[in-house]
């Protein structure tokens, strides 16, 4: 789960990370009042969407207006807010369709001397938390990696020891800090790391971490993501979920307790078991197409659950074909077949459907599908299924 910048900053502040004062607002009048209260000379008006690159982003139809604006007076903050609220902001991370901006963050402006980068994330390969830091902040870390890879430093944390101070001080020195700034940077890493582990975060990215003209270090941008499996422990984090920013397909799936992740491809996949789902996605890729989703309907899914899953797939405008791949162990193939048939009738099957069933009650399941009168292609195994759905999608595209 992702949260907004202002929410991440509130959390970080509560862990003692230095963050400039700021107020989240929903109207131009509130923006003016917030700027008046901050009384900071320069005020920054920042669009709150779950995507980065806002500074360099552009509002649809407003080529002069980006998602981060520096203003000097409460009236200018109000005017900027008027131009930024309820409009669509396009950034490198939103895709061309952009995101509707519903909230702004009004923040005290900092006089920046230099911008650094700091993030904490899970390195799955190393099976450790890793701290990544760079003296080149402000731009995306992918760009830094391409242009100045030598400026990126990493430090892995031994889970049996935890973060040790020498690690953060070592990073500070590598970033070029001297004197008091070494301790200031180490303290930020320590507090950020405590926030990360305490809250079961999966990513904490500060870009930029700014050195100000008066020598202080402050967090000017913060992004946090959380492990869904840890959310039950953190009511305060759960409360930060913003449904407006989430994939409606994923929300619908969550209502039915389905494990669903929306992707950018065109082949909808309904599979039971996470391993089989991954294998199915891989084989679709190796056949030259890409999956529209990851979906594990689970071992003992009910008819209703399977039907919901199927409806979600068919309702997705990107889906050009559906592959049902079920290995019926606990799950019975006839139940799957019934659910597929009834959901196809209910929603109207408008794309090719390939079904591969194996396991318990497979004959009954196949009979149900073959006698349904629906236009379904049956496959004998996983490779056959992938080839058939890819061929069907391509034939439909060519037609
Ligand atoms: P994004 O990463 O989405 O573009 P940021 O919050 O990083 O958004 O803002 C972009 C740039 O705007 C920063 O790199 C920084 O130069 C400037 N900026 C952001 N917040 C402030 C602030 N409070 N004071 C001064 N400059 C800021
Ligand atoms: Mg940023």
Short mmCIF file of C-alpha atoms and ligand atoms in Angstrom, two decimals:
data_model
loop_
_atom_site.label_atom_id
_atom_site.label_comp_id
_atom_site.label_asym_id
_atom_site.label_seq_id
_atom_site.Cartn_x
_atom_site.Cartn_y
_atom_site.Cartn_z
CA UNK A 1 0.00 0.00 0.00
CA UNK A 2 1.26 3.46 -0.91
CA UNK A 3 0.56 6.70 0.89
CA UNK A 4 0.84 10.41 0.07
CA UNK A 5 3.90 12.56 0.69
CA UNK A 6 2.18 14.55 3.46
CA UNK A 7 1.18 11.34 5.23
CA UNK A 8 4.69 9.90 4.99
CA UNK A 9 6.07 13.16 6.36
CA UNK A 10 3.64 13.09 9.30
CA UNK A 11 4.77 9.55 10.12
CA UNK A 12 8.45 10.39 9.78
CA UNK A 13 8.05 13.50 11.92
CA UNK A 14 6.56 11.33 14.68
CA UNK A 15 9.77 9.26 14.60
CA UNK A 16 11.91 12.36 14.98
CA UNK A 17 12.97 12.81 11.35
CA UNK A 18 13.44 16.50 10.49
CA UNK A 19 10.63 17.54 8.15
CA UNK A 20 9.61 21.14 7.37
CA UNK A 21 6.24 22.28 8.74
CA UNK A 22 3.34 21.81 6.34
CA UNK A 23 -0.44 21.46 6.05
CA UNK A 24 -2.53 19.30 3.70
CA UNK A 25 -5.43 21.20 2.09
CA UNK A 26 -8.32 20.60 -0.26
CA UNK A 27 -9.27 24.10 -1.45
CA UNK A 28 -7.62 27.37 -2.55
CA UNK A 29 -8.98 29.18 0.53
CA UNK A 30 -7.43 26.57 2.80
CA UNK A 31 -4.16 26.91 0.86
CA UNK A 32 -4.08 30.66 1.55
CA UNK A 33 -4.82 30.15 5.24
CA UNK A 34 -2.14 27.43 5.50
CA UNK A 35 0.46 29.69 3.83
CA UNK A 36 -0.48 32.54 6.17
CA UNK A 37 -0.02 30.30 9.21
CA UNK A 38 3.29 28.90 7.99
CA UNK A 39 4.55 32.47 7.55
CA UNK A 40 7.79 31.18 6.04
CA UNK A 41 8.61 33.65 3.28
CA UNK A 42 8.69 31.09 0.49
CA UNK A 43 5.89 28.54 0.51
CA UNK A 44 5.80 25.40 -1.61
CA UNK A 45 2.51 24.15 -3.04
CA UNK A 46 2.74 20.43 -3.81
CA UNK A 47 0.26 18.20 -5.64
CA UNK A 48 -0.52 15.04 -3.64
CA UNK A 49 -0.77 12.00 -5.89
CA UNK A 50 0.74 8.54 -5.54
CA UNK A 51 3.35 9.23 -8.18
CA UNK A 52 6.70 10.98 -8.26
CA UNK A 53 8.23 13.33 -10.80
CA UNK A 54 5.68 16.00 -9.87
CA UNK A 55 8.17 18.86 -10.03
CA UNK A 56 8.92 18.11 -13.68
CA UNK A 57 5.31 17.09 -14.38
CA UNK A 58 2.79 19.17 -16.32
CA UNK A 59 -0.90 19.79 -15.90
CA UNK A 60 -3.07 18.77 -18.82
CA UNK A 61 -3.79 21.92 -20.84
CA UNK A 62 -1.50 24.03 -18.59
CA UNK A 63 2.02 23.63 -20.00
CA UNK A 64 3.41 26.27 -17.63
CA UNK A 65 2.10 24.62 -14.48
CA UNK A 66 3.94 21.80 -12.69
CA UNK A 67 3.07 19.78 -9.60
CA UNK A 68 5.47 21.61 -7.24
CA UNK A 69 5.24 25.42 -7.12
CA UNK A 70 7.23 27.93 -5.08
CA UNK A 71 5.26 31.04 -4.12
CA UNK A 72 5.86 34.06 -1.88
CA UNK A 73 2.50 35.17 -0.50
CA UNK A 74 -0.69 33.54 0.81
CA UNK A 75 -2.55 35.05 -2.17
CA UNK A 76 -0.12 33.42 -4.59
CA UNK A 77 -0.55 30.12 -2.74
CA UNK A 78 -4.30 30.46 -3.19
CA UNK A 79 -3.91 31.22 -6.87
CA UNK A 80 -1.52 28.28 -7.40
CA UNK A 81 -3.94 26.00 -5.56
CA UNK A 82 -6.75 27.20 -7.83
CA UNK A 83 -4.64 26.19 -10.85
CA UNK A 84 -3.60 22.83 -9.40
CA UNK A 85 -6.67 21.36 -7.69
CA UNK A 86 -9.18 19.15 -9.51
CA UNK A 87 -6.98 19.02 -12.58
CA UNK A 88 -5.00 16.21 -14.14
CA UNK A 89 -1.25 16.13 -13.59
CA UNK A 90 0.94 14.08 -15.92
CA UNK A 91 4.38 12.96 -14.71
CA UNK A 92 6.89 10.36 -15.84
CA UNK A 93 5.35 7.99 -13.32
CA UNK A 94 1.62 8.54 -13.97
CA UNK A 95 1.62 7.46 -17.59
CA UNK A 96 0.06 9.69 -20.27
CA UNK A 97 -3.41 9.54 -18.68
CA UNK A 98 -2.12 11.39 -15.59
CA UNK A 99 -3.79 11.64 -12.17
CA UNK A 100 -6.49 13.90 -10.83
CA UNK A 101 -5.12 16.10 -8.04
CA UNK A 102 -7.53 16.25 -5.09
CA UNK A 103 -5.21 17.43 -2.35
CA UNK A 104 -2.27 19.78 -1.99
CA UNK A 105 0.45 20.01 0.60
CA UNK A 106 1.42 23.52 1.62
CA UNK A 107 4.94 23.45 3.01
CA UNK A 108 7.45 25.94 4.36
CA UNK A 109 10.09 26.58 1.69
CA UNK A 110 13.71 25.64 2.38
CA UNK A 111 16.76 27.44 0.96
CA UNK A 112 18.53 24.51 -0.66
CA UNK A 113 22.32 24.24 -0.79
CA UNK A 114 22.45 20.67 -2.13
CA UNK A 115 20.06 17.75 -2.73
CA UNK A 116 20.88 14.19 -1.61
CA UNK A 117 19.09 10.87 -2.01
CA UNK A 118 18.27 8.36 0.73
CA UNK A 119 16.12 5.25 0.64
CA UNK A 120 15.49 2.13 2.67
CA UNK A 121 14.10 -0.95 1.01
CA UNK A 122 14.17 -4.73 0.96
CA UNK A 123 16.87 -6.34 -1.13
CA UNK A 124 15.12 -9.61 -1.83
CA UNK A 125 18.16 -11.22 -3.36
CA UNK A 126 20.33 -10.43 -0.34
CA UNK A 127 17.33 -11.08 1.95
CA UNK A 128 18.26 -7.97 3.86
CA UNK A 129 17.15 -4.43 4.30
CA UNK A 130 19.40 -2.14 2.31
CA UNK A 131 20.06 1.56 2.72
CA UNK A 132 20.78 3.38 -0.52
CA UNK A 133 22.22 6.88 -0.50
CA UNK A 134 23.61 9.25 -3.08
CA UNK A 135 25.15 12.70 -3.16
CA UNK A 136 23.08 13.33 -6.31
CA UNK A 137 19.47 13.82 -5.21
CA UNK A 138 16.51 15.60 -6.75
CA UNK A 139 16.47 13.57 -9.94
CA UNK A 140 15.18 9.99 -10.17
CA UNK A 141 17.55 7.35 -8.83
CA UNK A 142 17.28 5.51 -12.17
CA UNK A 143 18.75 8.57 -13.89
CA UNK A 144 21.50 8.83 -11.27
CA UNK A 145 22.27 5.13 -11.79
CA UNK A 146 22.60 5.76 -15.52
CA UNK A 147 24.60 9.00 -15.31
CA UNK A 148 26.60 8.86 -12.08
CA UNK A 149 26.53 5.31 -10.74
CA UNK A 150 29.68 5.97 -8.68
CA UNK A 151 27.68 8.40 -6.52
CA UNK A 152 25.33 5.65 -5.27
CA UNK A 153 26.30 3.87 -2.05
CA UNK A 154 24.58 0.90 -0.43
CA UNK A 155 24.74 -0.58 3.02
CA UNK A 156 23.04 -3.87 3.90
CA UNK A 157 21.72 -4.48 7.39
CA UNK A 158 22.45 -7.73 9.20
CA UNK A 159 19.09 -8.74 10.70
CA UNK A 160 20.73 -10.27 13.76
CA UNK A 161 22.54 -7.02 14.58
CA UNK A 162 20.27 -4.32 13.18
CA UNK A 163 21.48 -0.96 11.93
CA UNK A 164 24.78 0.04 13.49
CA UNK A 165 25.84 3.65 13.76
CA UNK A 166 29.11 3.09 11.97
CA UNK A 167 27.12 2.06 8.88
CA UNK A 168 25.25 5.37 8.73
CA UNK A 169 28.37 7.37 9.53
CA UNK A 170 30.25 5.52 6.85
CA UNK A 171 27.49 6.40 4.34
CA UNK A 172 27.61 10.03 5.51
CA UNK A 173 31.33 10.21 4.80
CA UNK A 174 30.89 8.59 1.39
CA UNK A 175 28.27 11.26 0.58
CA UNK A 176 30.85 13.93 1.43
CA UNK A 177 29.47 15.12 4.76
CA UNK A 178 31.89 16.46 7.32
CA UNK A 179 31.77 17.68 10.92
CA UNK A 180 28.36 17.92 12.59
CA UNK A 181 26.57 16.89 9.40
CA UNK A 182 27.87 13.34 9.80
CA UNK A 183 25.99 12.93 13.06
CA UNK A 184 22.94 14.74 11.65
CA UNK A 185 22.80 12.37 8.66
CA UNK A 186 23.35 9.31 10.89
CA UNK A 187 20.49 10.43 13.15
CA UNK A 188 18.16 10.74 10.15
CA UNK A 189 19.11 7.27 8.93
CA UNK A 190 18.54 5.88 12.44
CA UNK A 191 15.06 7.47 12.82
CA UNK A 192 14.04 6.58 9.28
CA UNK A 193 15.17 2.99 9.80
CA UNK A 194 13.18 2.77 13.06
CA UNK A 195 10.10 4.09 11.23
CA UNK A 196 10.65 1.61 8.40
CA UNK A 197 10.94 -1.47 10.63
CA UNK A 198 8.36 -0.43 13.24
CA UNK A 199 5.69 0.21 10.61
CA UNK A 200 6.46 -2.82 8.39
CA UNK A 201 7.28 -0.58 5.46
CA UNK A 202 8.55 -2.06 2.22
CA UNK A 203 9.98 1.21 0.87
CA UNK A 204 10.96 4.56 2.29
CA UNK A 205 12.41 6.99 -0.23
CA UNK A 206 13.59 10.50 0.57
CA UNK A 207 14.41 12.43 -2.59
CA UNK A 208 15.60 15.00 -1.96
CA UNK A 209 17.12 15.01 1.45
CA UNK A 210 18.23 18.65 1.41
CA UNK A 211 21.18 20.39 2.95
CA UNK A 212 19.95 23.93 3.58
CA UNK A 213 21.95 27.14 3.32
CA UNK A 214 22.18 27.26 7.11
CA UNK A 215 23.68 23.77 7.25
CA UNK A 216 20.64 21.74 8.35
CA UNK A 217 19.47 18.47 6.80
CA UNK A 218 15.74 18.19 6.07
CA UNK A 219 13.47 15.75 4.27
CA UNK A 220 11.87 17.61 1.35
CA UNK A 221 10.14 14.68 -0.32
CA UNK A 222 9.10 11.35 1.15
CA UNK A 223 7.52 8.26 -0.30
CA UNK A 224 6.48 5.25 1.76
CA UNK A 225 5.01 1.88 0.83
CA UNK A 226 3.84 -0.78 3.24
CA UNK A 227 3.69 -4.55 3.27
CA UNK A 228 -0.03 -5.42 3.01
CA UNK A 229 0.60 -8.48 5.20
CA UNK A 230 1.78 -6.27 8.06
CA UNK A 231 -1.08 -3.77 7.89
CA UNK A 232 -3.24 -5.64 10.41
CA UNK A 233 -0.74 -4.54 13.06
CA UNK A 234 -0.91 -0.85 12.19
CA UNK A 235 -4.33 0.78 12.38
CA UNK A 236 -2.71 4.21 12.02
CA UNK A 237 -1.16 3.20 8.69
CA UNK A 238 -4.31 1.42 7.44
CA UNK A 239 -6.22 4.64 8.03
CA UNK A 240 -4.00 6.37 5.45
CA UNK A 241 -5.27 4.29 2.53
CA UNK A 242 -6.58 6.54 -0.24
CA UNK A 243 -9.10 4.61 -2.36
CA UNK A 244 -8.98 7.33 -5.04
CA UNK A 245 -5.37 6.37 -5.76
CA UNK A 246 -5.87 2.61 -5.91
CA UNK A 247 -6.54 0.31 -8.83
CA UNK A 248 -10.34 -0.29 -8.82
CA UNK A 249 -9.70 -3.86 -10.02
CA UNK A 250 -7.57 -4.50 -6.94
CA UNK A 251 -10.17 -2.98 -4.62
CA UNK A 252 -12.90 -5.19 -6.05
CA UNK A 253 -10.66 -8.25 -5.72
CA UNK A 254 -9.87 -7.38 -2.11
CA UNK A 255 -13.61 -7.31 -1.34
CA UNK A 256 -13.79 -10.97 -2.33
CA UNK A 257 -10.55 -11.94 -0.61
CA UNK A 258 -8.78 -12.63 -3.90
CA UNK A 259 -5.06 -12.21 -4.35
CA UNK A 260 -4.95 -9.90 -7.35
CA UNK A 261 -2.33 -7.60 -8.79
CA UNK A 262 -3.18 -5.50 -11.85
CA UNK A 263 -0.53 -5.40 -14.59
CA UNK A 264 -0.14 -3.70 -17.96
CA UNK A 265 -0.50 -6.66 -20.35
CA UNK A 266 -3.47 -7.94 -22.32
CA UNK A 267 -4.06 -11.53 -21.22
CA UNK A 268 -6.24 -11.96 -18.16
CA UNK A 269 -5.19 -14.93 -16.04
CA UNK A 270 -7.29 -16.86 -13.57
CA UNK A 271 -5.19 -19.39 -11.74
CA UNK A 272 -5.20 -21.21 -8.42
CA UNK A 273 -2.03 -21.20 -6.39
CA UNK A 274 0.60 -18.47 -6.42
CA UNK A 275 3.27 -20.74 -7.92
CA UNK A 276 1.04 -21.82 -10.79
CA UNK A 277 0.02 -18.20 -11.30
CA UNK A 278 3.67 -17.15 -11.62
CA UNK A 279 4.39 -20.01 -14.01
CA UNK A 280 1.37 -19.03 -16.09
CA UNK A 281 2.55 -15.44 -16.32
CA UNK A 282 6.03 -16.62 -17.30
CA UNK A 283 4.79 -18.86 -20.05
CA UNK A 284 2.56 -16.12 -21.48
CA UNK A 285 5.62 -13.89 -21.58
CA UNK A 286 7.70 -16.55 -23.25
CA UNK A 287 5.00 -16.89 -25.91
CA UNK A 288 5.48 -13.18 -26.64
CA UNK A 289 2.46 -11.59 -24.93
CA UNK A 290 2.09 -10.25 -21.42
CA UNK A 291 -0.35 -10.87 -18.57
CA UNK A 292 -2.96 -8.27 -17.56
CA UNK A 293 -2.83 -9.42 -13.99
CA UNK A 294 -1.66 -11.82 -11.36
CA UNK A 295 -4.64 -13.62 -9.84
CA UNK A 296 -4.64 -16.46 -7.37
CA UNK A 297 -8.20 -17.55 -6.60
CA UNK A 298 -6.86 -19.74 -3.80
CA UNK A 299 -7.22 -23.39 -2.91
CA UNK A 300 -10.81 -23.67 -1.69
CA UNK A 301 -12.45 -20.79 -3.52
CA UNK A 302 -16.23 -20.71 -3.62
CA UNK A 303 -18.31 -20.36 -6.78
CA UNK A 304 -18.98 -16.70 -5.86
CA UNK A 305 -15.29 -15.99 -5.47
CA UNK A 306 -14.40 -17.55 -8.81
CA UNK A 307 -17.26 -15.72 -10.52
CA UNK A 308 -16.09 -12.41 -9.00
CA UNK A 309 -12.57 -13.08 -10.23
CA UNK A 310 -13.84 -13.78 -13.71
CA UNK A 311 -15.97 -10.63 -13.74
CA UNK A 312 -12.97 -8.52 -12.71
CA UNK A 313 -10.95 -9.94 -15.61
CA UNK A 314 -13.68 -9.38 -18.18
CA UNK A 315 -14.41 -5.85 -16.95
CA UNK A 316 -10.80 -4.80 -17.59
CA UNK A 317 -10.70 -2.88 -20.91
CA UNK A 318 -7.07 -3.94 -21.50
CA UNK A 319 -7.94 -7.63 -21.44
CA UNK A 320 -7.95 -9.07 -24.98
CA UNK A 321 -8.23 -12.69 -23.94
CA UNK A 322 -8.59 -14.81 -20.81
CA UNK A 323 -6.64 -17.86 -19.78
CA UNK A 324 -8.10 -20.02 -17.02
CA UNK A 325 -5.50 -22.39 -15.66
CA UNK A 326 -6.66 -24.50 -12.75
CA UNK A 327 -5.08 -27.46 -11.10
CA UNK A 328 -7.90 -28.91 -9.04
CA UNK A 329 -6.50 -30.43 -5.88
CA UNK A 330 -8.67 -29.11 -3.10
CA UNK A 331 -10.45 -26.99 -5.67
CA UNK A 332 -12.90 -29.01 -7.78
CA UNK A 333 -12.77 -28.49 -11.54
CA UNK A 334 -16.56 -28.69 -11.89
CA UNK A 335 -17.01 -25.78 -9.49
CA UNK A 336 -14.55 -23.71 -11.49
CA UNK A 337 -16.29 -24.65 -14.72
CA UNK A 338 -19.72 -23.73 -13.37
CA UNK A 339 -18.47 -20.38 -12.13
CA UNK A 340 -16.72 -19.62 -15.43
CA UNK A 341 -19.80 -20.51 -17.44
CA UNK A 342 -22.22 -18.51 -15.29
CA UNK A 343 -19.93 -15.47 -15.07
CA UNK A 344 -19.37 -15.54 -18.85
CA UNK A 345 -23.13 -15.55 -19.42
CA UNK A 346 -23.70 -12.82 -16.86
CA UNK A 347 -21.00 -10.43 -18.09
CA UNK A 348 -21.05 -11.49 -21.75
CA UNK A 349 -17.93 -13.14 -23.07
CA UNK A 350 -16.49 -10.67 -25.58
CA UNK A 351 -12.91 -11.95 -25.77
CA UNK A 352 -11.35 -15.35 -26.51
CA UNK A 353 -11.29 -17.74 -23.56
CA UNK A 354 -8.94 -20.67 -23.17
CA UNK A 355 -9.45 -23.11 -20.32
CA UNK A 356 -7.03 -25.67 -19.01
CA UNK A 357 -8.33 -27.81 -16.18
CA UNK A 358 -6.59 -30.69 -14.47
CA UNK A 359 -7.28 -32.66 -11.30
CA UNK A 360 -10.36 -33.45 -9.24
CA UNK A 361 -13.60 -33.83 -11.26
CA UNK A 362 -11.89 -32.69 -14.43
CA UNK A 363 -14.25 -34.73 -16.71
CA UNK A 364 -17.34 -33.13 -15.15
CA UNK A 365 -15.75 -29.72 -15.46
CA UNK A 366 -14.82 -30.16 -19.10
CA UNK A 367 -18.29 -31.50 -19.92
CA UNK A 368 -19.89 -28.43 -18.33
CA UNK A 369 -17.75 -26.13 -20.43
CA UNK A 370 -18.18 -28.05 -23.68
CA UNK A 371 -21.97 -28.23 -23.25
CA UNK A 372 -22.29 -24.57 -22.26
CA UNK A 373 -22.61 -23.32 -25.80
CA UNK A 374 -19.98 -20.68 -25.01
CA UNK A 375 -17.10 -20.09 -27.39
CA UNK A 376 -14.37 -21.66 -25.26
CA UNK A 377 -11.12 -23.28 -26.38
CA UNK A 378 -10.01 -26.18 -24.26
CA UNK A 379 -6.30 -26.82 -23.71
CA UNK A 380 -4.54 -29.97 -22.61
CA UNK A 381 -1.62 -28.54 -20.69
CA UNK A 382 -0.02 -25.26 -19.67
CA UNK A 383 2.14 -24.80 -22.79
CA UNK A 384 -0.77 -25.67 -25.06
CA UNK A 385 -2.99 -23.22 -23.16
CA UNK A 386 -0.48 -20.37 -23.49
CA UNK A 387 0.01 -20.98 -27.21
CA UNK A 388 -3.74 -21.10 -27.80
CA UNK A 389 -4.58 -17.90 -25.94
CA UNK A 390 -1.71 -16.00 -27.59
CA UNK A 391 -2.81 -17.22 -31.03
CA UNK A 392 -6.43 -16.28 -30.32
CA UNK A 393 -5.54 -12.79 -29.11
CA UNK A 394 -3.34 -12.16 -32.13
CA UNK A 395 -5.96 -13.44 -34.54
CA UNK A 396 -8.52 -11.12 -32.97
CA UNK A 397 -6.16 -8.17 -33.20
CA UNK A 398 -5.45 -8.88 -36.86
CA UNK A 399 -9.15 -9.20 -37.69
P1 LIG B 1 8.81 15.18 -7.05
O1 LIG B 1 9.91 14.23 -6.66
O2 LIG B 1 7.50 14.50 -7.17
O3 LIG B 1 9.17 15.98 -8.25
P2 LIG B 1 9.61 16.80 -4.77
O4 LIG B 1 8.90 16.91 -3.48
O5 LIG B 1 10.88 16.03 -4.76
O6 LIG B 1 8.59 16.22 -5.85
O7 LIG B 1 9.89 18.28 -5.30
C1 LIG B 1 10.62 18.53 -6.47
C2 LIG B 1 11.68 19.56 -6.18
O8 LIG B 1 11.10 20.73 -5.63
C3 LIG B 1 12.70 19.11 -5.12
O9 LIG B 1 13.75 18.38 -5.70
C4 LIG B 1 13.15 20.43 -4.56
O10 LIG B 1 14.16 20.99 -5.37
C5 LIG B 1 11.93 21.32 -4.65
N1 LIG B 1 11.22 21.36 -3.34
C6 LIG B 1 10.33 20.47 -2.86
N2 LIG B 1 9.92 20.80 -1.62
C7 LIG B 1 10.57 21.94 -1.31
C8 LIG B 1 10.59 22.79 -0.16
N3 LIG B 1 9.85 22.54 0.93
N4 LIG B 1 11.39 23.88 -0.19
C9 LIG B 1 12.15 24.16 -1.29
N5 LIG B 1 12.17 23.40 -2.38
C10 LIG B 1 11.39 22.31 -2.40
MG1 LIG B 2 11.14 13.97 -5.15
#
